[in-house]
C-alpha cells in the first residue's frame, strides 16, 4: 500500500523493474499502477534473454536487445547500450 501512496503524492517519471520469479500478472499490475498514477515510462529488464522493454503511458512499447536504449521521456537525451545493463 505504501507504493500506491508514493505514486499519488510523488509520481515518478520512470520506474524500473527487473523481471524475476514473480508472475507476469503481478509484474503487469505494478506496471499498470505506475502508469496510471502519473508515470511516463516503465523499463522492464529481462536478465535472460538480456533485453529491456520500455512501456510508455501512451500505450506504446519497444523492446531493446542489442542496440542503444533511448527513452524520449527521459531528460537530457538519455541513452545507453543495452549491454551496459548486464555488465559485471
Short mmCIF file of N, CA, C and O in Angstrom, two decimals:
data_model
loop_
_atom_site.label_atom_id
_atom_site.label_comp_id
_atom_site.label_asym_id
_atom_site.label_seq_id
_atom_site.Cartn_x
_atom_site.Cartn_y
_atom_site.Cartn_z
N UNK A 1 0.81 -1.20 0.00
CA UNK A 1 0.00 0.00 0.00
C UNK A 1 0.86 1.26 0.00
O UNK A 1 0.47 2.26 -0.56
N UNK A 2 2.02 1.22 0.60
CA UNK A 2 2.89 2.39 0.63
C UNK A 2 3.23 2.87 -0.77
O UNK A 2 3.23 4.06 -1.03
N UNK A 3 3.47 1.95 -1.69
CA UNK A 3 3.82 2.35 -3.05
C UNK A 3 2.71 3.14 -3.72
O UNK A 3 2.97 4.10 -4.42
N UNK A 4 1.46 2.74 -3.47
CA UNK A 4 0.34 3.47 -4.07
C UNK A 4 0.31 4.90 -3.52
O UNK A 4 0.12 5.84 -4.26
N UNK A 5 0.54 5.07 -2.23
CA UNK A 5 0.57 6.40 -1.64
C UNK A 5 1.70 7.22 -2.25
O UNK A 5 1.52 8.37 -2.62
N UNK A 6 2.88 6.62 -2.40
CA UNK A 6 4.00 7.32 -3.03
C UNK A 6 3.63 7.80 -4.43
O UNK A 6 3.96 8.90 -4.82
N UNK A 7 2.96 6.96 -5.20
CA UNK A 7 2.59 7.34 -6.56
C UNK A 7 1.64 8.52 -6.56
O UNK A 7 1.72 9.40 -7.39
N UNK A 8 0.72 8.55 -5.60
CA UNK A 8 -0.27 9.61 -5.58
C UNK A 8 0.36 10.94 -5.16
O UNK A 8 -0.02 11.98 -5.65
N UNK A 9 1.34 10.90 -4.28
CA UNK A 9 1.96 12.13 -3.79
C UNK A 9 3.13 12.55 -4.68
O UNK A 9 3.26 13.71 -5.03
N UNK A 10 3.95 11.62 -5.05
CA UNK A 10 5.16 11.91 -5.82
C UNK A 10 5.24 11.02 -7.06
O UNK A 10 5.99 10.05 -7.07
N UNK A 11 4.45 11.28 -8.08
CA UNK A 11 4.55 10.42 -9.26
C UNK A 11 5.95 10.52 -9.87
O UNK A 11 6.52 11.60 -9.96
N UNK A 12 6.49 9.39 -10.21
CA UNK A 12 7.82 9.34 -10.80
C UNK A 12 7.68 9.21 -12.31
O UNK A 12 6.80 8.50 -12.79
N UNK A 13 8.57 9.83 -13.03
CA UNK A 13 8.53 9.72 -14.48
C UNK A 13 8.93 8.33 -14.94
O UNK A 13 8.40 7.81 -15.90
N UNK A 14 9.89 7.72 -14.23
CA UNK A 14 10.44 6.44 -14.64
C UNK A 14 10.39 5.44 -13.50
O UNK A 14 10.67 5.76 -12.35
N UNK A 15 10.03 4.22 -13.86
CA UNK A 15 10.05 3.11 -12.91
C UNK A 15 10.79 1.97 -13.60
O UNK A 15 10.54 1.70 -14.77
N UNK A 16 11.70 1.31 -12.88
CA UNK A 16 12.46 0.20 -13.45
C UNK A 16 12.14 -1.07 -12.68
O UNK A 16 12.20 -1.08 -11.45
N UNK A 17 11.79 -2.12 -13.39
CA UNK A 17 11.52 -3.42 -12.81
C UNK A 17 12.49 -4.43 -13.42
O UNK A 17 12.77 -4.37 -14.62
N UNK A 18 12.99 -5.32 -12.60
CA UNK A 18 13.79 -6.44 -13.10
C UNK A 18 12.91 -7.67 -13.03
O UNK A 18 12.44 -8.05 -11.95
N UNK A 19 12.64 -8.26 -14.20
CA UNK A 19 11.80 -9.45 -14.25
C UNK A 19 12.53 -10.59 -13.54
O UNK A 19 13.69 -10.86 -13.81
N UNK A 20 11.82 -11.20 -12.59
CA UNK A 20 12.43 -12.28 -11.82
C UNK A 20 11.44 -13.43 -11.73
O UNK A 20 10.80 -13.76 -12.72
N UNK A 21 11.27 -13.94 -10.54
CA UNK A 21 10.40 -15.10 -10.37
C UNK A 21 8.94 -14.72 -10.13
O UNK A 21 8.10 -15.60 -9.98
N UNK A 22 8.62 -13.43 -10.10
CA UNK A 22 7.23 -13.04 -9.89
C UNK A 22 6.40 -13.39 -11.13
O UNK A 22 6.92 -13.50 -12.23
N UNK A 23 5.12 -13.52 -10.93
CA UNK A 23 4.25 -13.87 -12.04
C UNK A 23 4.11 -12.69 -13.00
O UNK A 23 4.27 -11.53 -12.61
N UNK A 24 3.78 -13.01 -14.23
CA UNK A 24 3.54 -11.96 -15.22
C UNK A 24 2.38 -11.07 -14.79
O UNK A 24 2.41 -9.86 -14.99
N UNK A 25 1.38 -11.66 -14.17
CA UNK A 25 0.21 -10.89 -13.71
C UNK A 25 0.63 -9.86 -12.66
O UNK A 25 0.17 -8.71 -12.69
N UNK A 26 1.50 -10.26 -11.74
CA UNK A 26 1.96 -9.33 -10.70
C UNK A 26 2.80 -8.21 -11.31
O UNK A 26 2.65 -7.04 -10.96
N UNK A 27 3.69 -8.55 -12.22
CA UNK A 27 4.51 -7.56 -12.90
C UNK A 27 3.63 -6.58 -13.69
O UNK A 27 3.81 -5.37 -13.61
N UNK A 28 2.65 -7.09 -14.41
CA UNK A 28 1.75 -6.23 -15.18
C UNK A 28 0.94 -5.31 -14.27
O UNK A 28 0.68 -4.16 -14.63
N UNK A 29 0.58 -5.78 -13.08
CA UNK A 29 -0.16 -4.94 -12.14
C UNK A 29 0.71 -3.78 -11.67
O UNK A 29 0.25 -2.63 -11.62
N UNK A 30 1.98 -4.04 -11.36
CA UNK A 30 2.88 -2.97 -10.94
C UNK A 30 3.09 -1.96 -12.07
O UNK A 30 3.10 -0.75 -11.83
N UNK A 31 3.23 -2.45 -13.29
CA UNK A 31 3.39 -1.55 -14.44
C UNK A 31 2.15 -0.68 -14.60
O UNK A 31 2.25 0.54 -14.75
N UNK A 32 0.99 -1.28 -14.54
CA UNK A 32 -0.27 -0.54 -14.70
C UNK A 32 -0.44 0.52 -13.61
O UNK A 32 -0.87 1.64 -13.89
N UNK A 33 -0.10 0.17 -12.36
CA UNK A 33 -0.20 1.14 -11.26
C UNK A 33 0.70 2.34 -11.51
O UNK A 33 0.28 3.48 -11.33
N UNK A 34 1.91 2.08 -11.90
CA UNK A 34 2.85 3.18 -12.13
C UNK A 34 2.34 4.10 -13.22
O UNK A 34 2.30 5.32 -13.05
N UNK A 35 1.94 3.54 -14.33
CA UNK A 35 1.49 4.36 -15.46
C UNK A 35 0.17 5.06 -15.17
O UNK A 35 -0.05 6.19 -15.62
N UNK A 36 -0.69 4.43 -14.38
CA UNK A 36 -1.99 5.03 -14.05
C UNK A 36 -1.86 6.20 -13.07
O UNK A 36 -2.76 7.03 -12.98
N UNK A 37 -0.73 6.27 -12.36
CA UNK A 37 -0.56 7.31 -11.35
C UNK A 37 0.49 8.34 -11.73
O UNK A 37 1.21 8.86 -10.88
N UNK A 38 0.61 8.61 -13.02
CA UNK A 38 1.44 9.72 -13.46
C UNK A 38 2.81 9.35 -14.00
O UNK A 38 3.54 10.21 -14.46
N UNK A 39 3.17 8.07 -13.93
CA UNK A 39 4.45 7.66 -14.50
C UNK A 39 4.42 7.77 -16.02
O UNK A 39 3.38 7.60 -16.64
N UNK A 40 5.56 8.09 -16.60
CA UNK A 40 5.63 8.23 -18.05
C UNK A 40 6.21 7.00 -18.73
O UNK A 40 5.86 6.69 -19.86
N UNK A 41 7.12 6.29 -18.02
CA UNK A 41 7.77 5.12 -18.61
C UNK A 41 8.03 4.06 -17.55
O UNK A 41 8.27 4.38 -16.38
N UNK A 42 7.98 2.82 -17.99
CA UNK A 42 8.42 1.69 -17.17
C UNK A 42 9.41 0.91 -18.01
O UNK A 42 9.15 0.58 -19.16
N UNK A 43 10.58 0.67 -17.43
CA UNK A 43 11.58 -0.17 -18.08
C UNK A 43 11.54 -1.52 -17.39
O UNK A 43 11.67 -1.61 -16.17
N UNK A 44 11.35 -2.57 -18.15
CA UNK A 44 11.39 -3.92 -17.61
C UNK A 44 12.65 -4.58 -18.14
O UNK A 44 12.81 -4.74 -19.35
N UNK A 45 13.54 -4.92 -17.22
CA UNK A 45 14.82 -5.51 -17.57
C UNK A 45 14.69 -7.02 -17.43
O UNK A 45 14.31 -7.52 -16.37
N UNK A 46 14.97 -7.73 -18.51
CA UNK A 46 14.91 -9.18 -18.52
C UNK A 46 16.34 -9.72 -18.54
O UNK A 46 17.01 -9.66 -19.58
N UNK A 47 16.84 -10.23 -17.39
CA UNK A 47 18.21 -10.74 -17.34
C UNK A 47 18.48 -11.86 -18.36
O UNK A 47 19.56 -11.94 -18.91
N UNK A 48 17.51 -12.69 -18.58
CA UNK A 48 17.60 -13.69 -19.64
C UNK A 48 16.33 -13.55 -20.45
O UNK A 48 15.25 -13.68 -19.88
N UNK A 49 16.42 -13.16 -21.63
CA UNK A 49 17.46 -13.19 -22.64
C UNK A 49 18.21 -11.87 -22.85
O UNK A 49 18.56 -11.54 -23.98
N UNK A 50 18.40 -11.10 -21.80
CA UNK A 50 19.19 -9.86 -21.86
C UNK A 50 18.59 -8.80 -22.79
O UNK A 50 19.21 -8.40 -23.77
N UNK A 51 17.38 -8.42 -22.47
CA UNK A 51 16.79 -7.29 -23.20
C UNK A 51 15.99 -6.43 -22.23
O UNK A 51 15.73 -6.82 -21.10
N UNK A 52 15.67 -5.24 -22.70
CA UNK A 52 14.92 -4.27 -21.91
C UNK A 52 13.70 -3.85 -22.72
O UNK A 52 13.82 -3.51 -23.90
N UNK A 53 12.56 -3.88 -22.08
CA UNK A 53 11.33 -3.43 -22.74
C UNK A 53 10.89 -2.15 -22.07
O UNK A 53 10.79 -2.07 -20.84
N UNK A 54 10.63 -1.13 -22.86
CA UNK A 54 10.13 0.15 -22.34
C UNK A 54 8.65 0.27 -22.70
O UNK A 54 8.28 0.15 -23.87
N UNK A 55 7.85 0.52 -21.69
CA UNK A 55 6.42 0.73 -21.87
C UNK A 55 6.12 2.17 -21.51
O UNK A 55 6.60 2.68 -20.50
N UNK A 56 5.33 2.83 -22.34
CA UNK A 56 5.00 4.24 -22.14
C UNK A 56 3.54 4.41 -21.74
O UNK A 56 2.69 3.58 -22.08
N UNK A 57 3.25 5.50 -21.08
CA UNK A 57 1.88 5.82 -20.68
C UNK A 57 0.96 5.95 -21.88
O UNK A 57 -0.24 5.78 -21.75
N UNK A 58 1.52 6.20 -23.04
CA UNK A 58 0.73 6.32 -24.27
C UNK A 58 0.22 4.97 -24.76
O UNK A 58 -0.60 4.92 -25.67
N UNK A 59 0.73 3.88 -24.17
CA UNK A 59 0.35 2.54 -24.60
C UNK A 59 1.36 1.92 -25.54
O UNK A 59 1.28 0.74 -25.85
N UNK A 60 2.32 2.71 -25.99
CA UNK A 60 3.35 2.18 -26.88
C UNK A 60 4.42 1.46 -26.07
O UNK A 60 4.64 1.77 -24.89
N UNK A 61 5.07 0.50 -26.71
CA UNK A 61 6.19 -0.17 -26.06
C UNK A 61 7.22 -0.55 -27.12
O UNK A 61 6.91 -0.63 -28.30
N UNK A 62 8.45 -0.75 -26.66
CA UNK A 62 9.52 -1.14 -27.57
C UNK A 62 10.50 -2.00 -26.79
O UNK A 62 10.82 -1.72 -25.64
N UNK A 63 10.98 -3.05 -27.44
CA UNK A 63 11.97 -3.93 -26.84
C UNK A 63 13.33 -3.63 -27.45
O UNK A 63 13.47 -3.53 -28.66
N UNK A 64 14.31 -3.47 -26.58
CA UNK A 64 15.68 -3.19 -26.98
C UNK A 64 16.53 -4.40 -26.65
O UNK A 64 16.51 -4.88 -25.51
N UNK A 65 17.27 -4.89 -27.64
CA UNK A 65 18.10 -6.07 -27.41
C UNK A 65 19.59 -5.75 -27.55
O UNK A 65 20.32 -5.84 -26.58
N UNK A 66 20.04 -5.42 -28.72
CA UNK A 66 21.46 -5.21 -28.96
C UNK A 66 21.80 -3.77 -29.32
O UNK A 66 22.93 -3.47 -29.61
N UNK A 67 20.81 -2.92 -29.30
CA UNK A 67 21.03 -1.56 -29.75
C UNK A 67 21.13 -0.59 -28.58
O UNK A 67 21.15 -0.98 -27.42
N UNK A 68 21.17 0.66 -28.90
CA UNK A 68 21.21 1.73 -27.92
C UNK A 68 19.81 1.96 -27.38
O UNK A 68 18.87 2.17 -28.14
N UNK A 69 19.65 1.89 -26.06
CA UNK A 69 18.36 2.12 -25.43
C UNK A 69 18.15 3.63 -25.34
O UNK A 69 19.02 4.34 -24.85
N UNK A 70 17.01 4.09 -25.80
CA UNK A 70 16.67 5.51 -25.74
C UNK A 70 15.21 5.63 -25.30
O UNK A 70 14.36 4.89 -25.77
N UNK A 71 14.97 6.57 -24.40
CA UNK A 71 13.62 6.81 -23.92
C UNK A 71 13.34 8.30 -24.05
O UNK A 71 13.93 9.11 -23.33
N UNK A 72 12.44 8.70 -24.94
CA UNK A 72 12.17 10.13 -25.13
C UNK A 72 11.56 10.80 -23.90
O UNK A 72 11.57 12.02 -23.80
N UNK A 73 11.08 10.02 -22.95
CA UNK A 73 10.53 10.61 -21.72
C UNK A 73 11.61 10.97 -20.71
O UNK A 73 11.33 11.63 -19.72
N UNK A 74 12.83 10.55 -20.95
CA UNK A 74 13.93 10.86 -20.04
C UNK A 74 14.55 12.20 -20.41
O UNK A 74 14.70 12.52 -21.59
N UNK A 75 14.94 12.98 -19.41
CA UNK A 75 15.54 14.28 -19.70
C UNK A 75 16.95 14.16 -20.27
O UNK A 75 17.61 13.13 -20.10
N UNK A 76 17.38 15.19 -20.92
CA UNK A 76 18.75 15.33 -21.41
C UNK A 76 19.16 14.28 -22.43
O UNK A 76 20.33 13.93 -22.52
N UNK A 77 18.21 13.73 -23.14
CA UNK A 77 18.55 12.78 -24.20
C UNK A 77 19.27 11.54 -23.71
O UNK A 77 20.21 11.08 -24.35
N UNK A 78 18.84 10.98 -22.59
CA UNK A 78 19.49 9.79 -22.04
C UNK A 78 19.50 8.65 -23.05
O UNK A 78 18.52 8.37 -23.71
N UNK A 79 20.64 7.99 -23.14
CA UNK A 79 20.75 6.76 -23.93
C UNK A 79 21.87 5.92 -23.33
O UNK A 79 22.79 6.45 -22.70
N UNK A 80 21.77 4.61 -23.52
CA UNK A 80 22.79 3.69 -23.01
C UNK A 80 22.70 2.40 -23.81
O UNK A 80 21.61 1.99 -24.21
N UNK A 81 23.84 1.75 -24.05
CA UNK A 81 23.78 0.45 -24.70
C UNK A 81 23.07 -0.57 -23.80
O UNK A 81 23.29 -0.57 -22.59
N UNK A 82 22.23 -1.38 -24.37
CA UNK A 82 21.53 -2.40 -23.60
C UNK A 82 22.53 -3.28 -22.87
O UNK A 82 22.32 -3.66 -21.71
N UNK A 83 23.64 -3.57 -23.49
CA UNK A 83 24.65 -4.45 -22.86
C UNK A 83 25.14 -3.88 -21.53
O UNK A 83 25.56 -4.64 -20.64
N UNK A 84 25.10 -2.56 -21.35
CA UNK A 84 25.58 -1.97 -20.10
C UNK A 84 24.72 -2.35 -18.89
O UNK A 84 25.17 -2.28 -17.76
N UNK A 85 23.48 -2.77 -19.13
CA UNK A 85 22.62 -3.19 -18.05
C UNK A 85 23.03 -4.55 -17.49
O UNK A 85 22.62 -4.94 -16.42
N UNK A 86 23.81 -5.27 -18.26
CA UNK A 86 24.13 -6.66 -17.90
C UNK A 86 25.62 -6.88 -17.66
O UNK A 86 26.06 -8.02 -17.56
N UNK A 87 26.39 -5.83 -17.56
CA UNK A 87 27.83 -5.97 -17.31
C UNK A 87 28.07 -6.38 -15.87
O UNK A 87 27.34 -6.01 -14.97
N UNK A 88 29.14 -7.12 -15.67
CA UNK A 88 29.54 -7.45 -14.31
C UNK A 88 29.32 -8.83 -13.89
O UNK A 88 28.92 -9.76 -14.32
#
